[in-house]
mmCIF file of C-alpha atoms in Angstrom:
data_model
loop_
_atom_site.group_PDB
_atom_site.id
_atom_site.type_symbol
_atom_site.label_atom_id
_atom_site.label_comp_id
_atom_site.label_asym_id
_atom_site.label_seq_id
_atom_site.Cartn_x
_atom_site.Cartn_y
_atom_site.Cartn_z
ATOM 1 C CA MET A 1 104.277 53.575 94.738
ATOM 2 C CA THR A 2 106.278 56.544 93.492
ATOM 3 C CA GLN A 3 106.808 57.265 89.838
ATOM 4 C CA GLN A 4 110.259 57.620 88.319
ATOM 5 C CA LEU A 5 110.836 61.347 87.812
ATOM 6 C CA THR A 6 112.191 62.227 84.387
ATOM 7 C CA ALA A 7 113.285 65.833 84.938
ATOM 8 C CA LYS A 8 116.480 66.529 86.906
ATOM 9 C CA SER A 9 114.921 69.615 88.470
ATOM 10 C CA SER A 10 111.984 67.557 89.793
ATOM 11 C CA GLN A 11 114.440 64.975 91.127
ATOM 12 C CA LYS A 12 116.270 67.819 92.932
ATOM 13 C CA VAL A 13 113.006 68.898 94.607
ATOM 14 C CA GLN A 14 112.167 65.306 95.608
ATOM 15 C CA MET A 15 115.668 64.853 97.055
ATOM 16 C CA PHE A 16 115.314 68.060 99.111
ATOM 17 C CA LEU A 17 111.958 66.912 100.499
ATOM 18 C CA SER A 18 113.316 63.455 101.346
ATOM 19 C CA GLN A 19 116.432 64.915 103.015
ATOM 20 C CA HIS A 20 114.271 67.161 105.164
ATOM 21 C CA GLY A 21 112.304 64.288 106.646
ATOM 22 C CA LYS A 22 109.238 64.805 104.533
ATOM 23 C CA SER A 23 107.291 62.059 102.823
ATOM 24 C CA PHE A 24 105.944 64.386 100.148
ATOM 25 C CA VAL A 25 105.934 62.924 96.659
ATOM 26 C CA VAL A 26 106.664 64.927 93.525
ATOM 27 C CA LYS A 27 104.213 64.093 90.759
ATOM 28 C CA GLU A 28 104.818 64.758 87.079
ATOM 29 C CA MET A 29 101.467 65.544 85.488
ATOM 30 C CA PRO A 30 100.500 64.871 81.859
ATOM 31 C CA GLU A 31 99.006 68.391 81.693
ATOM 32 C CA SER A 32 100.701 71.742 82.196
ATOM 33 C CA THR A 33 100.864 73.137 85.717
ATOM 34 C CA ARG A 34 102.653 76.334 84.634
ATOM 35 C CA THR A 35 99.899 78.673 85.872
ATOM 36 C CA ALA A 36 97.788 78.392 89.012
ATOM 37 C CA GLN A 37 94.685 77.861 86.892
ATOM 38 C CA GLU A 38 96.317 75.095 84.830
ATOM 39 C CA ALA A 39 97.693 73.450 87.970
ATOM 40 C CA ALA A 40 94.306 73.454 89.699
ATOM 41 C CA GLN A 41 92.678 71.905 86.630
ATOM 42 C CA ALA A 42 95.379 69.217 86.308
ATOM 43 C CA ILE A 43 95.256 68.355 90.025
ATOM 44 C CA GLY A 44 91.507 68.739 90.555
ATOM 45 C CA CYS A 45 91.693 71.261 93.396
ATOM 46 C CA GLN A 46 90.685 74.884 93.939
ATOM 47 C CA GLN A 47 92.924 77.490 92.285
ATOM 48 C CA ALA A 48 93.445 79.127 95.702
ATOM 49 C CA GLN A 49 95.102 75.871 96.907
ATOM 50 C CA ILE A 50 97.967 76.396 94.475
ATOM 51 C CA ALA A 51 101.005 77.909 96.194
ATOM 52 C CA LYS A 52 102.515 80.140 93.492
ATOM 53 C CA SER A 53 106.267 80.725 93.883
ATOM 54 C CA LEU A 54 106.916 84.257 92.619
ATOM 55 C CA ILE A 55 110.478 85.529 92.440
ATOM 56 C CA PHE A 56 111.186 89.221 92.852
ATOM 57 C CA LYS A 57 114.434 91.104 93.226
ATOM 58 C CA ASP A 58 115.225 93.285 96.229
ATOM 59 C CA ALA A 59 115.709 96.681 94.545
ATOM 60 C CA ASN A 60 118.275 97.678 97.198
ATOM 61 C CA SER A 61 120.496 94.584 97.433
ATOM 62 C CA GLY A 62 119.728 92.792 94.158
ATOM 63 C CA ASP A 63 119.024 89.588 96.101
ATOM 64 C CA PRO A 64 116.177 87.289 95.085
ATOM 65 C CA ILE A 65 112.991 87.383 97.171
ATOM 66 C CA LEU A 66 110.450 84.548 97.047
ATOM 67 C CA LEU A 67 106.768 85.171 97.667
ATOM 68 C CA ILE A 68 104.649 82.051 98.073
ATOM 69 C CA VAL A 69 101.155 83.218 97.203
ATOM 70 C CA SER A 70 97.717 81.615 97.058
ATOM 71 C CA GLY A 71 96.765 80.886 93.451
ATOM 72 C CA THR A 72 93.937 83.420 93.329
ATOM 73 C CA ASN A 73 95.799 86.288 95.005
ATOM 74 C CA GLN A 74 97.759 89.120 93.480
ATOM 75 C CA VAL A 75 100.681 90.629 95.381
ATOM 76 C CA CYS A 76 100.451 94.134 96.808
ATOM 77 C CA THR A 77 104.102 95.181 96.769
ATOM 78 C CA ASP A 78 103.310 98.142 99.037
ATOM 79 C CA LYS A 79 102.030 95.766 101.760
ATOM 80 C CA VAL A 80 105.177 93.641 101.488
ATOM 81 C CA GLU A 81 107.434 96.702 101.611
ATOM 82 C CA GLU A 82 105.587 98.135 104.621
ATOM 83 C CA ALA A 83 105.742 94.842 106.545
ATOM 84 C CA THR A 84 109.327 93.850 105.672
ATOM 85 C CA GLY A 85 111.239 96.915 104.512
ATOM 86 C CA LEU A 86 112.025 95.121 101.239
ATOM 87 C CA LYS A 87 111.620 97.073 98.004
ATOM 88 C CA LEU A 88 110.399 94.578 95.421
ATOM 89 C CA ALA A 89 111.428 94.869 91.783
ATOM 90 C CA LYS A 90 110.603 92.579 88.865
ATOM 91 C CA ALA A 91 112.945 89.672 88.244
ATOM 92 C CA ASP A 92 113.389 88.546 84.642
ATOM 93 C CA ALA A 93 113.564 84.936 83.459
ATOM 94 C CA LYS A 94 117.383 84.935 83.280
ATOM 95 C CA PHE A 95 117.674 86.212 86.868
ATOM 96 C CA VAL A 96 115.239 83.528 88.087
ATOM 97 C CA ARG A 97 117.041 80.733 86.203
ATOM 98 C CA ASP A 98 120.536 81.883 87.253
ATOM 99 C CA ARG A 99 119.877 82.699 90.902
ATOM 100 C CA ILE A 100 117.069 80.273 91.777
ATOM 101 C CA GLY A 101 117.849 77.425 89.370
ATOM 102 C CA TYR A 102 114.464 76.922 87.738
ATOM 103 C CA ALA A 103 112.453 78.307 84.836
ATOM 104 C CA ILE A 104 109.458 80.531 85.529
ATOM 105 C CA GLY A 105 106.358 78.336 85.629
ATOM 106 C CA GLY A 106 108.120 75.581 87.551
ATOM 107 C CA VAL A 107 109.776 77.415 90.454
ATOM 108 C CA PRO A 108 109.327 75.378 93.640
ATOM 109 C CA PRO A 109 109.188 76.924 97.116
ATOM 110 C CA ILE A 110 112.329 74.944 98.058
ATOM 111 C CA ALA A 111 115.639 73.527 96.757
ATOM 112 C CA HIS A 112 117.013 76.736 95.253
ATOM 113 C CA ASN A 113 120.556 77.510 94.090
ATOM 114 C CA GLU A 114 121.001 79.881 97.039
ATOM 115 C CA ASP A 115 119.249 80.856 100.254
ATOM 116 C CA VAL A 116 116.289 83.076 99.436
ATOM 117 C CA LYS A 117 114.375 85.411 101.759
ATOM 118 C CA THR A 118 110.826 84.044 101.674
ATOM 119 C CA ILE A 119 107.463 85.655 102.387
ATOM 120 C CA LEU A 120 104.385 83.433 102.852
ATOM 121 C CA ASP A 121 100.763 84.305 102.074
ATOM 122 C CA PRO A 122 98.622 83.555 105.168
ATOM 123 C CA ASP A 123 95.603 82.893 102.915
ATOM 124 C CA LEU A 124 97.151 79.465 102.223
ATOM 125 C CA LYS A 125 96.531 78.452 105.862
ATOM 126 C CA GLN A 126 92.786 78.009 105.303
ATOM 127 C CA TYR A 127 93.212 74.847 103.194
ATOM 128 C CA PRO A 128 93.882 71.344 104.560
ATOM 129 C CA SER A 129 96.315 70.792 101.699
ATOM 130 C CA ILE A 130 98.031 72.959 99.130
ATOM 131 C CA TRP A 131 100.034 72.201 96.001
ATOM 132 C CA ALA A 132 103.341 73.716 94.884
ATOM 133 C CA ALA A 133 105.480 73.540 91.753
ATOM 134 C CA ALA A 134 108.230 70.956 91.805
ATOM 135 C CA GLY A 135 110.834 72.206 89.353
ATOM 136 C CA THR A 136 109.147 71.957 85.952
ATOM 137 C CA PRO A 137 105.974 73.342 84.331
ATOM 138 C CA ASN A 138 104.231 69.980 84.856
ATOM 139 C CA ALA A 139 105.524 68.775 88.255
ATOM 140 C CA VAL A 140 103.853 69.424 91.622
ATOM 141 C CA PHE A 141 103.787 68.190 95.194
ATOM 142 C CA GLU A 142 101.163 68.339 97.918
ATOM 143 C CA LEU A 143 101.832 69.736 101.392
ATOM 144 C CA GLU A 144 100.179 71.585 104.242
ATOM 145 C CA ALA A 145 100.603 75.335 104.653
ATOM 146 C CA ALA A 146 101.937 74.639 108.153
ATOM 147 C CA ASP A 147 104.951 72.919 106.523
ATOM 148 C CA LEU A 148 106.013 76.069 104.649
ATOM 149 C CA PRO A 149 107.837 77.935 107.452
ATOM 150 C CA GLN A 150 110.060 74.967 108.260
ATOM 151 C CA LEU A 151 110.772 74.064 104.633
ATOM 152 C CA THR A 152 111.393 77.633 103.430
ATOM 153 C CA GLN A 153 112.400 79.579 106.551
ATOM 154 C CA GLY A 154 109.661 81.946 105.381
ATOM 155 C CA LYS A 155 107.566 84.408 107.380
ATOM 156 C CA TRP A 156 103.789 84.921 107.131
ATOM 157 C CA VAL A 157 102.981 88.431 105.848
ATOM 158 C CA GLU A 158 99.663 89.851 104.608
ATOM 159 C CA LEU A 159 100.492 90.504 100.971
ATOM 160 C CA ALA A 160 97.345 90.186 98.878
ATOM 161 C CA LYS A 161 95.755 93.090 97.037
#
């Protein structure tokens, strides 16, 4: 039995998942899932099982870059640059909202306003299931790391500090 989603952005994520042949279910939680730590507490999983969606800007092109990172990892921008040739710069909240379509703290790995180059953290592969944001600071969905490349067109790159 699926719950009725109240937020339009969570509905957008659920629609994307359904249209891509996935039976994943977006869940709106009573607690905040804005940070990896809060999400893990609300869900009852390890913090490392949270797939953080971090938006950067390509310093050369100005295009958004999505890094999907294990909840306990920090990004080493030098590793990403060396592996991909991308020069990562910080993206502010307005850039994320305008280009991606979601507020920071609820950015999902999918269903963005535009196609986004995506880099995946291989550390996520060690868990039988992972959890990702679903459009709001209290909505999540469960998936397997193996689903990420198909859903995001992302590439696995060692990126942790």
